[in-house]
Coordinates of C-alpha atoms (C1' of nucleotides) in Angstrom, one line a residue:
Chain Y
M499 CA 15.1 27.0 -33.6
D500 CA 16.8 27.8 -30.4
Q501 CA 20.2 29.2 -31.2
H502 CA 21.3 29.8 -27.7
P503 CA 22.3 26.8 -25.6
L504 CA 20.3 28.2 -22.7
S505 CA 17.3 29.4 -24.6
A506 CA 15.2 26.3 -24.1
L507 CA 16.3 26.0 -20.5
L508 CA 15.3 29.5 -19.5
F509 CA 12.3 29.8 -21.7
P510 CA 10.9 26.4 -22.3
D511 CA 7.4 27.6 -23.2
I512 CA 8.4 30.3 -25.6
S513 CA 8.4 29.7 -29.2
A514 CA 7.3 33.0 -30.6
V515 CA 9.8 35.8 -31.6
P516 CA 9.4 39.5 -31.4
A517 CA 8.5 39.7 -35.0
D518 CA 5.4 37.8 -34.2
L519 CA 4.5 40.4 -31.7
E520 CA 5.0 43.1 -34.3
G521 CA 2.2 41.5 -36.2
R522 CA 0.0 41.1 -33.2
F523 CA 0.5 44.7 -32.2
P524 CA 0.9 46.7 -35.4
P525 CA 1.6 50.4 -35.4
R526 CA -1.6 52.3 -34.8
A527 CA -3.5 53.8 -37.7
L528 CA -3.8 57.3 -36.5
A529 CA -3.8 60.6 -38.3
D530 CA -0.5 62.5 -38.5
G531 CA 0.3 64.3 -35.3
A532 CA -2.0 62.2 -33.2
R533 CA -0.2 61.2 -30.0
V534 CA -0.5 58.1 -28.0
T535 CA 0.1 58.6 -24.3
R536 CA -0.4 56.5 -21.3
M537 CA -0.8 56.5 -17.6
A538 CA 1.0 53.7 -15.9
P539 CA 0.5 53.6 -12.2
S540 CA 1.2 50.9 -9.7
P541 CA -1.8 49.6 -7.9
T542 CA -0.5 50.7 -4.5
G543 CA -3.8 52.2 -3.4
F544 CA -2.1 55.5 -3.2
M545 CA -2.7 58.2 -5.9
H546 CA -0.9 61.4 -5.4
L547 CA -0.7 64.9 -6.9
G548 CA 2.3 63.8 -9.1
N549 CA 0.2 61.1 -10.7
L550 CA -2.5 63.6 -11.5
Y551 CA -0.1 66.2 -12.7
G552 CA 1.4 63.9 -15.2
A553 CA -1.9 62.4 -16.2
I554 CA -3.4 65.8 -17.1
A555 CA -0.5 66.4 -19.4
D556 CA -0.9 62.9 -20.9
E557 CA -4.6 63.3 -21.4
R558 CA -4.3 66.7 -23.0
L559 CA -1.4 65.7 -25.3
A560 CA -3.4 62.7 -26.5
H561 CA -6.9 64.1 -26.8
Q562 CA -5.9 67.5 -28.1
S563 CA -4.1 65.7 -30.9
G564 CA -6.8 63.2 -31.7
G565 CA -4.7 60.5 -30.2
V566 CA -5.1 57.8 -27.6
F567 CA -4.8 57.9 -23.9
Y568 CA -4.6 54.6 -22.2
L569 CA -4.3 53.0 -18.8
R570 CA -1.7 50.4 -18.1
I571 CA -1.3 48.9 -14.6
E572 CA 2.2 48.3 -13.5
D573 CA 1.8 45.5 -11.1
T574 CA 5.2 44.0 -11.3
D575 CA 5.9 44.5 -7.7
Q576 CA 3.5 42.2 -5.8
K577 CA 4.8 43.3 -2.5
R578 CA 3.5 46.8 -2.9
E579 CA 0.2 45.9 -4.5
V580 CA -2.9 46.4 -2.3
E581 CA -6.3 45.0 -2.6
G582 CA -8.5 47.4 -4.5
G583 CA -5.6 49.4 -5.8
V584 CA -6.8 49.3 -9.4
A585 CA -10.3 50.4 -8.3
T586 CA -8.7 53.3 -6.6
I587 CA -7.0 54.3 -9.7
L588 CA -10.1 54.0 -11.8
N589 CA -12.1 56.0 -9.3
V590 CA -9.6 58.8 -9.2
F591 CA -9.5 59.2 -12.9
G592 CA -13.2 59.1 -13.1
E593 CA -13.6 61.7 -10.5
Y594 CA -11.0 64.0 -12.1
G595 CA -12.5 63.6 -15.5
L596 CA -9.6 62.1 -17.3
P597 CA -11.2 59.5 -19.6
F598 CA -9.1 56.6 -20.9
D599 CA -9.7 55.4 -24.4
E600 CA -8.1 52.1 -23.8
G601 CA -6.6 49.9 -21.2
V602 CA -7.8 48.6 -17.9
T603 CA -11.4 49.5 -17.1
S604 CA -13.8 48.4 -14.4
G605 CA -15.3 46.0 -16.9
G606 CA -12.0 44.4 -18.0
D607 CA -9.5 45.3 -20.6
K608 CA -10.5 47.4 -23.6
G609 CA -8.4 47.8 -26.7
A610 CA -6.3 45.8 -29.1
Y611 CA -2.9 46.3 -27.4
G612 CA -3.4 44.4 -24.2
P613 CA -3.3 42.8 -21.9
Y614 CA -2.8 46.0 -20.0
R615 CA -1.8 44.6 -16.7
Q616 CA 1.9 43.8 -16.7
R617 CA 1.6 40.5 -14.8
Q618 CA -0.6 39.2 -17.6
R619 CA 2.1 40.1 -20.1
R620 CA 4.6 37.6 -18.9
E621 CA 4.8 35.8 -22.2
I622 CA 5.4 39.0 -24.1
Y623 CA 8.4 39.9 -21.9
H624 CA 9.7 36.4 -22.1
I625 CA 9.6 36.4 -25.9
C626 CA 11.7 39.6 -25.8
A627 CA 14.0 38.5 -23.1
K628 CA 14.6 35.3 -25.0
H629 CA 15.5 37.3 -28.0
L630 CA 18.1 39.2 -26.1
L631 CA 19.5 36.1 -24.6
E632 CA 19.9 34.5 -28.1
A633 CA 21.5 37.7 -29.3
G634 CA 24.0 37.5 -26.5
L635 CA 22.5 40.6 -24.9
A636 CA 21.2 38.9 -21.8
Y637 CA 22.3 36.3 -19.4
P638 CA 21.2 34.6 -16.2
C639 CA 22.8 35.9 -13.1
F640 CA 23.2 34.0 -9.8
L641 CA 24.5 36.7 -7.6
T642 CA 22.8 36.5 -4.2
E643 CA 21.7 39.4 -2.1
E644 CA 24.7 38.9 0.2
E645 CA 27.1 39.0 -2.8
L646 CA 25.4 42.1 -4.1
N647 CA 25.7 43.8 -0.7
A648 CA 29.4 42.8 -0.5
M649 CA 29.9 44.2 -3.9
R650 CA 28.4 47.5 -2.9
E651 CA 30.7 47.7 0.1
T652 CA 33.7 47.1 -2.0
Q653 CA 32.6 49.7 -4.5
A654 CA 31.9 52.2 -1.7
E655 CA 35.4 51.5 -0.2
Q656 CA 37.1 51.9 -3.6
K657 CA 34.9 54.9 -4.5
L658 CA 33.7 53.2 -7.6
D659 CA 30.2 53.4 -9.1
F660 CA 27.7 51.1 -7.6
G661 CA 26.1 48.3 -9.5
C662 CA 26.6 45.3 -11.6
Y663 CA 28.9 46.1 -14.4
G664 CA 32.2 45.1 -16.0
A665 CA 34.2 42.8 -13.7
F666 CA 31.5 43.0 -11.0
A667 CA 29.1 41.2 -13.4
K668 CA 30.4 37.9 -12.3
S669 CA 27.7 35.8 -13.9
R670 CA 28.3 37.3 -17.3
D671 CA 30.4 34.5 -18.7
I672 CA 29.6 31.4 -16.7
P673 CA 29.8 28.5 -19.2
A674 CA 26.5 27.3 -20.4
E675 CA 27.2 23.9 -18.9
E676 CA 27.6 25.3 -15.5
V677 CA 24.5 27.5 -15.8
K678 CA 22.6 24.5 -16.8
R679 CA 23.8 22.5 -13.8
R680 CA 23.0 25.3 -11.4
I681 CA 19.6 25.9 -12.7
E682 CA 18.8 22.3 -12.7
A683 CA 20.0 22.2 -9.1
G684 CA 17.3 24.7 -8.4
E685 CA 19.5 27.8 -7.9
Q686 CA 17.7 31.1 -8.1
Y687 CA 18.7 33.5 -10.8
V688 CA 17.6 36.7 -12.5
V689 CA 18.1 37.6 -16.1
R690 CA 20.3 40.6 -16.7
F691 CA 20.9 42.7 -19.7
R692 CA 24.4 42.6 -21.0
S693 CA 25.3 46.2 -21.4
S694 CA 27.8 47.1 -24.1
G695 CA 28.1 50.6 -22.8
S696 CA 31.3 52.3 -21.8
A697 CA 31.7 54.9 -19.0
E698 CA 33.6 57.2 -21.4
N699 CA 30.7 57.4 -23.9
R700 CA 28.1 60.0 -23.7
I701 CA 24.7 59.8 -25.4
K702 CA 22.3 62.5 -26.4
V703 CA 18.6 62.1 -25.7
D704 CA 15.8 64.6 -26.5
D705 CA 13.3 65.5 -23.9
M706 CA 10.2 67.4 -25.0
I707 CA 10.6 70.1 -22.3
R708 CA 14.3 69.9 -21.4
G709 CA 15.8 69.8 -24.8
T710 CA 18.7 67.7 -25.7
L711 CA 20.2 66.0 -22.7
E712 CA 23.7 64.7 -22.7
L713 CA 24.0 61.7 -20.4
P714 CA 26.6 59.1 -19.6
E715 CA 26.0 55.8 -21.5
N716 CA 24.6 53.0 -19.4
I717 CA 27.1 50.5 -18.3
Q718 CA 25.0 48.6 -15.9
D719 CA 23.8 45.0 -16.4
V720 CA 20.4 45.8 -15.1
V721 CA 18.0 43.1 -14.1
I722 CA 15.4 42.7 -16.8
L723 CA 13.6 39.6 -15.4
K724 CA 13.4 39.1 -11.6
S725 CA 13.8 35.6 -10.2
D726 CA 10.0 35.1 -10.4
G727 CA 10.2 35.8 -14.1
I728 CA 8.4 39.2 -13.8
P729 CA 10.1 42.0 -15.5
T730 CA 11.6 45.0 -13.8
Y731 CA 10.2 48.5 -14.6
H732 CA 13.0 49.1 -17.1
F733 CA 12.3 46.1 -19.3
A734 CA 8.5 46.4 -18.9
H735 CA 8.6 50.0 -19.9
V736 CA 10.6 49.3 -23.1
V737 CA 8.6 46.3 -24.2
D738 CA 5.2 47.8 -23.3
D739 CA 5.7 51.2 -24.7
H740 CA 7.0 49.7 -27.9
F741 CA 4.2 47.2 -28.4
M742 CA 1.5 49.4 -27.1
R743 CA 2.8 52.0 -29.6
T744 CA 3.2 54.8 -27.1
G745 CA 4.2 58.0 -28.7
I746 CA 5.1 60.1 -25.7
V747 CA 6.2 58.8 -22.4
V748 CA 5.4 61.4 -19.7
R749 CA 6.9 60.6 -16.4
G750 CA 8.6 62.2 -13.4
E751 CA 12.1 63.5 -13.5
E752 CA 13.3 60.8 -11.1
W753 CA 13.5 58.7 -14.3
L754 CA 16.1 60.9 -15.9
A755 CA 18.8 58.9 -14.1
T756 CA 17.8 55.7 -15.7
L757 CA 17.0 57.1 -19.1
P758 CA 20.3 55.7 -20.6
I759 CA 19.2 52.2 -19.6
H760 CA 16.0 52.6 -21.5
V761 CA 17.7 54.1 -24.5
Q762 CA 20.1 51.2 -24.6
L763 CA 17.3 48.6 -24.2
F764 CA 15.4 50.1 -27.0
A765 CA 18.5 50.0 -29.2
A766 CA 19.2 46.4 -28.2
M767 CA 15.7 45.3 -29.2
G768 CA 16.2 47.2 -32.4
W769 CA 13.3 49.5 -31.7
K770 CA 12.8 53.2 -32.0
A771 CA 12.4 54.8 -28.6
P772 CA 9.3 57.0 -27.9
K773 CA 9.5 60.7 -27.2
Y774 CA 10.2 61.4 -23.6
L775 CA 8.8 64.2 -21.4
H776 CA 10.2 64.3 -17.9
T777 CA 8.1 66.4 -15.6
A778 CA 9.4 68.5 -12.7
H779 CA 8.6 67.4 -9.2
L780 CA 6.0 69.0 -7.0
M781 CA 7.7 70.4 -4.0
K782 CA 6.7 71.7 -0.6
M783 CA 8.3 74.1 1.9
D784 CA 9.6 72.3 4.9
G785 CA 10.8 74.9 7.3
A786 CA 13.2 76.9 5.2
A787 CA 13.9 74.1 2.8
K788 CA 12.2 73.2 -0.4
R789 CA 11.8 69.5 -0.9
K790 CA 9.9 66.9 -2.9
L791 CA 6.5 66.2 -1.6
S792 CA 6.8 63.0 0.4
K793 CA 4.3 60.2 0.8
R794 CA 5.3 59.6 4.3
K795 CA 5.5 63.1 5.7
D796 CA 2.9 65.0 3.6
P797 CA -0.7 64.1 3.8
E798 CA -1.4 66.7 1.2
L799 CA 0.4 64.7 -1.4
A800 CA -2.4 62.1 -1.4
L801 CA -5.3 62.9 -3.7
S802 CA -7.6 61.5 -1.0
F803 CA -6.6 64.5 1.1
Y804 CA -8.3 66.9 -1.3
G805 CA -11.4 64.8 -1.4
E806 CA -11.6 64.7 2.3
E807 CA -11.1 68.4 2.7
G808 CA -13.7 69.0 0.1
Y809 CA -11.8 70.6 -2.7
P810 CA -13.8 70.0 -5.9
A811 CA -11.9 67.8 -8.3
A812 CA -12.1 70.6 -10.9
A813 CA -10.3 72.9 -8.5
V814 CA -7.4 70.6 -8.0
K815 CA -7.2 70.0 -11.7
E816 CA -7.3 73.6 -12.6
Y817 CA -4.6 74.4 -10.1
L818 CA -2.4 71.6 -11.5
M819 CA -3.1 72.9 -15.0
M820 CA -1.7 76.3 -13.9
L821 CA 1.5 74.6 -12.7
L822 CA 1.6 72.7 -16.0
N823 CA 1.1 75.6 -18.3
S824 CA 1.3 78.9 -16.4
N825 CA -0.6 80.8 -19.2
F826 CA -3.6 78.7 -18.3
E827 CA -4.3 81.2 -15.5
D828 CA -4.6 84.1 -17.9
W829 CA -6.7 82.0 -20.2
R830 CA -9.0 81.1 -17.4
L831 CA -9.4 84.8 -16.4
A832 CA -10.3 85.6 -20.0
N833 CA -12.6 82.6 -20.4
P834 CA -14.3 81.9 -17.1
A835 CA -17.1 79.9 -18.6
L836 CA -15.2 77.6 -21.0
P837 CA -14.4 74.0 -20.2
M838 CA -10.7 73.4 -19.4
E839 CA -10.4 71.2 -22.5
D840 CA -10.7 74.3 -24.7
F841 CA -7.4 75.6 -23.4
P842 CA -4.6 75.1 -25.9
F843 CA -2.3 73.0 -23.8
S844 CA 1.4 73.0 -24.8
A845 CA 4.1 70.7 -23.8
K846 CA 6.6 73.5 -24.6
K847 CA 5.1 75.7 -21.9
M848 CA 5.8 73.2 -19.2
G849 CA 8.3 74.2 -16.6
T850 CA 11.4 72.2 -15.8
S851 CA 12.0 73.3 -12.3
G852 CA 10.1 71.9 -9.3
A853 CA 7.1 74.0 -8.3
L854 CA 6.1 74.5 -4.7
F855 CA 2.6 73.3 -4.2
D856 CA 0.9 76.4 -2.8
M857 CA -2.2 75.7 -0.6
A858 CA -3.1 79.4 -0.5
K859 CA -3.2 79.4 -4.3
L860 CA -5.2 76.2 -4.4
D861 CA -7.7 77.9 -2.0
D862 CA -8.1 80.8 -4.4
V863 CA -8.6 78.6 -7.4
S864 CA -11.1 76.5 -5.5
R865 CA -13.0 79.6 -4.4
N866 CA -13.3 80.7 -7.9
V867 CA -14.3 77.2 -9.2
I868 CA -17.0 77.0 -6.6
A869 CA -18.2 80.6 -7.2
R870 CA -18.6 79.7 -10.9
M871 CA -21.0 76.9 -10.2
D872 CA -24.7 77.4 -10.1
A873 CA -26.6 76.6 -6.9
D874 CA -27.7 73.2 -8.2
E875 CA -24.2 72.0 -9.0
A876 CA -22.9 73.4 -5.8
Y877 CA -25.6 71.6 -3.9
E878 CA -24.9 68.3 -5.7
L879 CA -21.2 68.4 -4.9
L880 CA -21.6 69.6 -1.4
A881 CA -24.2 67.0 -0.6
L882 CA -22.0 64.3 -2.1
W883 CA -19.1 65.4 0.0
A884 CA -21.1 65.6 3.2
L885 CA -22.6 62.2 2.6
A886 CA -19.1 60.8 2.6
H887 CA -17.5 62.9 5.3
D888 CA -20.1 64.5 7.6
V889 CA -23.2 62.5 7.7
A890 CA -25.0 64.7 10.2
F891 CA -24.4 67.7 8.1
A892 CA -25.5 65.8 5.0
A893 CA -28.8 65.0 6.7
A894 CA -29.3 68.7 7.5
L895 CA -28.5 69.7 3.9
S896 CA -30.7 67.2 2.2
K897 CA -33.7 67.4 4.5
D898 CA -34.9 70.2 2.2
P899 CA -32.8 70.4 -0.9
A900 CA -34.7 73.4 -2.2
F901 CA -33.9 75.3 1.0
T902 CA -30.2 74.4 0.8
K903 CA -30.1 75.5 -2.8
A904 CA -31.8 78.7 -1.9
A905 CA -29.2 79.3 0.8
L906 CA -26.4 78.5 -1.7
A907 CA -28.0 80.8 -4.3
I908 CA -27.5 83.9 -2.2
G909 CA -25.0 86.1 -3.9
R910 CA -24.3 83.5 -6.5
G911 CA -24.1 84.2 -10.3
G912 CA -23.7 87.5 -11.9
K913 CA -20.5 89.5 -12.6
K914 CA -19.3 89.6 -9.0
P915 CA -20.3 86.4 -7.3
R916 CA -19.6 85.9 -3.6
K917 CA -16.6 83.7 -2.9
D918 CA -17.3 82.5 0.5
I919 CA -16.8 78.8 0.0
T920 CA -13.3 77.5 -0.4
T921 CA -14.0 73.8 0.3
W922 CA -17.1 71.8 1.0
R923 CA -15.7 71.2 4.5
G924 CA -15.5 74.9 4.9
A925 CA -19.0 75.4 3.6
K926 CA -20.3 74.1 6.9
E927 CA -18.9 77.2 8.6
Y928 CA -20.5 79.5 6.0
L929 CA -23.8 77.8 5.8
G930 CA -24.3 76.2 9.2
F931 CA -26.5 78.9 10.7
F932 CA -29.2 78.1 8.2
Y933 CA -29.8 74.8 10.1
T934 CA -31.1 74.6 13.6
P935 CA -28.5 72.1 14.8
Y936 CA -25.7 74.3 13.7
F937 CA -27.2 77.6 14.6
A938 CA -25.2 78.8 17.6
P939 CA -25.7 82.5 18.1
D940 CA -23.0 84.6 19.8
F941 CA -24.9 87.3 21.5
T942 CA -22.1 89.8 21.9
L943 CA -23.1 93.4 21.7
P944 CA -21.8 95.1 18.6
Q945 CA -20.2 98.5 18.6
N946 CA -22.4 101.4 19.6
V947 CA -25.1 99.2 21.0
T948 CA -26.2 98.6 24.6
A949 CA -28.4 96.0 26.0
E950 CA -31.1 98.6 26.4
K951 CA -31.0 99.5 22.8
V952 CA -31.1 95.8 21.8
A953 CA -34.4 95.4 23.8
V954 CA -35.9 98.4 22.0
I955 CA -34.8 97.2 18.6
F956 CA -36.4 93.8 19.0
D957 CA -39.6 95.3 20.5
E958 CA -39.9 97.4 17.4
Y959 CA -38.6 95.0 14.8
T960 CA -40.6 91.9 15.7
H961 CA -43.7 93.9 14.9
L962 CA -42.3 95.7 11.8
Y963 CA -40.8 92.6 10.1
N964 CA -42.7 91.6 7.0
E965 CA -41.3 88.8 4.9
T966 CA -42.8 90.3 1.7
D967 CA -41.0 93.6 2.0
D968 CA -38.7 94.4 -1.0
A969 CA -35.2 95.5 -0.3
D970 CA -36.1 99.2 0.1
A971 CA -39.0 98.6 2.4
W972 CA -37.0 96.1 4.4
F973 CA -34.1 98.5 4.9
G974 CA -36.5 101.4 5.5
K975 CA -37.8 99.7 8.6
L976 CA -34.4 99.4 10.0
K977 CA -33.9 103.1 9.3
D978 CA -37.1 103.9 11.1
I979 CA -35.8 102.0 14.1
A980 CA -32.5 103.7 13.9
A981 CA -34.1 107.1 13.9
A982 CA -36.4 106.2 16.8
I983 CA -33.5 105.3 19.1
G984 CA -31.3 108.3 18.1
Y985 CA -29.2 106.6 15.5
A986 CA -28.4 108.0 12.1
A987 CA -30.7 106.5 9.5
D988 CA -28.5 107.8 6.7
M989 CA -25.0 106.5 6.5
K990 CA -23.6 109.4 4.6
E991 CA -25.0 111.8 7.1
Y992 CA -23.5 109.7 9.9
K993 CA -20.1 109.6 8.3
Q994 CA -20.1 113.4 8.0
S995 CA -20.9 114.0 11.6
P996 CA -20.8 110.8 13.7
E997 CA -20.6 112.9 16.9
N998 CA -24.3 113.8 16.4
Y999 CA -25.4 110.2 16.8
E1000 CA -25.1 107.3 19.2
G1001 CA -24.9 104.9 16.3
N1002 CA -26.2 104.3 12.9
V1003 CA -28.6 102.1 10.9
G1004 CA -25.7 99.7 10.3
D1005 CA -25.6 99.0 14.0
V1006 CA -29.3 98.3 14.0
S1007 CA -29.0 95.8 11.2
M1008 CA -26.0 94.3 12.9
V1009 CA -28.2 93.5 15.9
V1010 CA -30.8 91.9 13.7
R1011 CA -28.0 90.0 11.8
I1012 CA -26.7 88.5 15.0
A1013 CA -30.2 87.5 16.0
V1014 CA -30.9 85.9 12.6
T1015 CA -27.5 84.4 11.6
G1016 CA -25.9 84.2 15.0
R1017 CA -22.8 86.2 14.0
Q1018 CA -21.5 89.5 12.7
Q1019 CA -20.7 88.4 9.2
S1020 CA -23.2 87.0 6.8
P1021 CA -24.4 87.3 3.2
D1022 CA -27.1 89.7 2.4
L1023 CA -29.3 89.8 5.5
R1024 CA -32.7 90.3 3.8
E1025 CA -32.0 87.4 1.4
V1026 CA -31.0 85.2 4.3
M1027 CA -34.3 86.1 6.1
C1028 CA -36.2 85.3 2.9
V1029 CA -34.6 81.9 2.7
L1030 CA -35.2 81.1 6.4
G1031 CA -38.8 82.0 6.2
K1032 CA -41.0 84.1 8.5
A1033 CA -41.6 81.5 11.2
E1034 CA -37.9 80.7 11.7
V1035 CA -36.9 84.4 11.6
L1036 CA -39.5 85.3 14.2
R1037 CA -38.4 82.5 16.3
R1038 CA -34.8 83.7 16.2
L1039 CA -35.8 87.3 16.8
E1040 CA -37.7 86.2 19.9
A1041 CA -34.8 84.1 21.1
A1042 CA -32.4 87.0 20.7
K1043 CA -34.8 89.4 22.4
T1044 CA -34.7 87.4 25.6
A1045 CA -31.1 86.4 25.4
A1046 CA -28.5 87.8 27.7
W1047 CA -26.3 90.0 25.5
Q1048 CA -22.7 90.3 26.6
A1049 CA -20.5 93.3 26.3
A1050 CA -17.7 92.8 23.8
P1051 CA -14.5 91.8 25.4
A1052 CA -12.1 94.7 25.8
Q1053 CA -9.6 94.8 22.9
Chain J
rG633 C1' 30.5 60.4 -2.9
rG634 C1' 29.5 59.6 -8.6
rC635 C1' 26.0 61.0 -12.2
rC636 C1' 21.8 64.0 -13.6
rC637 C1' 18.3 68.2 -13.2
rA638 C1' 17.1 73.0 -11.7
rA639 C1' 17.8 78.4 -10.1
rU640 C1' 13.5 85.7 -11.9
rG641 C1' 9.5 89.0 -5.7
rG642 C1' 7.2 85.1 0.2
rU643 C1' 4.7 81.5 -3.8
rC644 C1' 3.5 80.2 -9.1
rA645 C1' 5.7 82.6 -13.0
rA646 C1' 6.1 85.7 -18.3
rG647 C1' 10.1 87.5 -20.6
rA648 C1' 14.0 89.2 -24.3
rG649 C1' 21.3 90.4 -25.7
rG650 C1' 19.3 97.0 -24.6
rU651 C1' 12.1 96.5 -21.1
rU652 C1' 9.5 101.5 -16.3
rA653 C1' 11.4 93.1 -15.8
rA654 C1' 4.1 91.2 -17.3
rG655 C1' 0.3 88.7 -14.7
rA656 C1' -1.8 85.7 -10.5
rC657 C1' -1.8 84.2 -5.2
rA658 C1' -0.5 85.9 -0.5
rC659 C1' 0.6 90.6 2.2
rC660 C1' -0.3 96.2 3.4
rA661 C1' -3.2 100.8 2.6
rC662 C1' -7.3 103.2 0.7
rC663 C1' -12.2 103.2 -1.9
rC664 C1' -17.0 100.9 -2.4
rU665 C1' -20.4 98.7 1.1
rU666 C1' -26.0 98.3 6.7
rU667 C1' -21.6 93.3 8.1
rC668 C1' -18.8 90.0 5.5
rA669 C1' -17.6 88.4 0.7
rC670 C1' -17.1 90.5 -4.2
rG671 C1' -15.2 94.5 -6.9
rG672 C1' -11.8 98.8 -7.6
rU673 C1' -7.2 101.9 -6.8
rG674 C1' -2.4 102.0 -5.0
rG675 C1' 1.9 99.9 -2.4
rA676 C1' 6.0 96.9 -0.7
rA677 C1' 8.8 92.9 -3.0
rU678 C1' 12.7 89.4 -7.7
rC679 C1' 16.7 88.3 -12.0
rC680 C1' 22.0 83.0 -6.6
rC681 C1' 27.5 84.2 -6.8
rG682 C1' 32.2 84.8 -9.7
rG683 C1' 34.5 85.0 -14.2
rG684 C1' 34.2 85.2 -19.7
rU685 C1' 31.9 86.7 -24.7
rU686 C1' 29.8 91.6 -25.9
rC687 C1' 29.4 98.6 -26.8
rG688 C1' 25.9 96.3 -23.4
rA689 C1' 24.5 90.0 -19.8
rU690 C1' 19.1 88.8 -15.5
rU691 C1' 19.3 86.5 -20.7
rC692 C1' 24.8 83.2 -24.1
rC693 C1' 29.4 80.3 -22.2
rC694 C1' 32.4 78.3 -18.1
rG695 C1' 33.1 77.6 -12.9
rG696 C1' 31.0 77.8 -8.1
rU697 C1' 27.0 77.9 -4.6
rU698 C1' 22.4 76.3 -3.2
rG699 C1' 18.2 73.2 -3.8
rG700 C1' 16.3 68.7 -5.8
rG701 C1' 16.7 63.8 -7.9
rU702 C1' 19.1 59.1 -8.6
rC703 C1' 22.5 55.2 -7.8
rA704 C1' 17.3 47.9 -5.8
rC705 C1' 15.2 41.2 -8.1
rC706 C1' 10.5 49.5 -6.1
rA707 C1' 8.2 51.9 -9.6

RNA sequence: GGCCCAAUGGUCAAGAGGUUAAGACACCACCCUUUCACGGUGGAAUCCCGGGUUCGAUUCCCGGUUGGGUCACCA
């Protein structure tokens, strides 16, 4: 059975051959044009914008075509794995509404192409590695870390390409007898691919957004199995995406450099490579320079950052979609109410140059996303955020949900909804004054108003205020007060001849606004008063009446 | 350093061998408005450089520059 003298030594437990796996994982029975894509993160506990960016493309490509979107966990690097890393991944995708059809789930694996965690696929990789070994396309390598370092130094000195290739691949042709002796002596080894490539050759590879790439052929004898028998990314990618029958591999452009390795591995296994789509990196401005968002330096790369700041998941997703397909923005403008999934996503529309991640733009998208929600939805999400990030505020919000929803409903809906809330964190600033613990009035005299006038205004208004007044009656009372203290009741008139008046009805309402909301900007004052209720309004009016109003600081 | 990718306003970008070079964010001004927000109108602002092909190049080709990526028993 074993044709290679080392086959039984290296893979004593393996009797199956790749052909057996072909039967175990047959090509998927899908309609023409249906795409199979995958998300294949490492369980490092860290999910970032780039992961989401690619995943949105994956999900759309699959589901828009009636295909399959699955989750594979790339846990081949045990050093980087963290406890709960998989749960983090699952949570993030749940939160962002990117449903997997297959793969790792919280309830175990789902689907016929698993296992979906790479460490559980050891046998599959070994079957394939054994096949390469027997075909003379792989060999055990005993080079130590020190030897590898020394090799690099030599290569640097001689200005040669780095790596294990040609004459540097010292373990290539160690006689089988010697290999056997060293392994039996307990020497550590890895399994390397035996590259047949030549530096002079160039290969052509198609990329779905970059077109045909012309790349140098791989000459490296890359490691395919590490000394612990776990595959490297290169080998796992090739084996998994073949047997999981992936149609399109969406990944970051950092993989462009190693594409020739993958192409060569597919060819060595006698398989057809999937289609590739290498996405551009998300960048950020660092001083005057543009650079890739970095895990270490940029907190805003982590998805958790957006959760903490209170950006709705839908907002981050919409913004990323705009970077993915810039025509999404126009589509959204034309279809404000449609779900994002109705947008005809196109791989061709994806850009190849790195986009700067623009917080200001995200803010705008987020404002719009939140403005489109109804009060109930806004309440649910806000309450959820507060519960996780600001317990005291959460308590205030949920003490009387109907009250909070009423506050949230002011200016919401209709053709021109207010866009005051950018993030749930920021909602506290906007909404805080509704709640006694956060009501911190700033009794600064507005323009045109003196402390004496303030006293008169409250003397009058506390008597005039009637919570059942309609908008006209409500404003009429402020006009009456304005007229009584020598202010213009009519704004047009005031604007025509301001010199005739000490102030105007706007100044009167400003005094009331400060009393009720504690500040000079607020949504519609009458509606705010309705939401607060008569008792609270009167309480605030009384407090303002007796407060020491300060003159505005000189500009 | 080798190899690879990219380059249109401050940002995201559409775009075609001949256009007044879209649109969005941000910015400025004005209008609307009892404040703010919304909305409206207008404004400033872009084809990296040098060659070549062409009647004509921001667009195609070559070179350079700049930025980015990658050269692990990490992915």
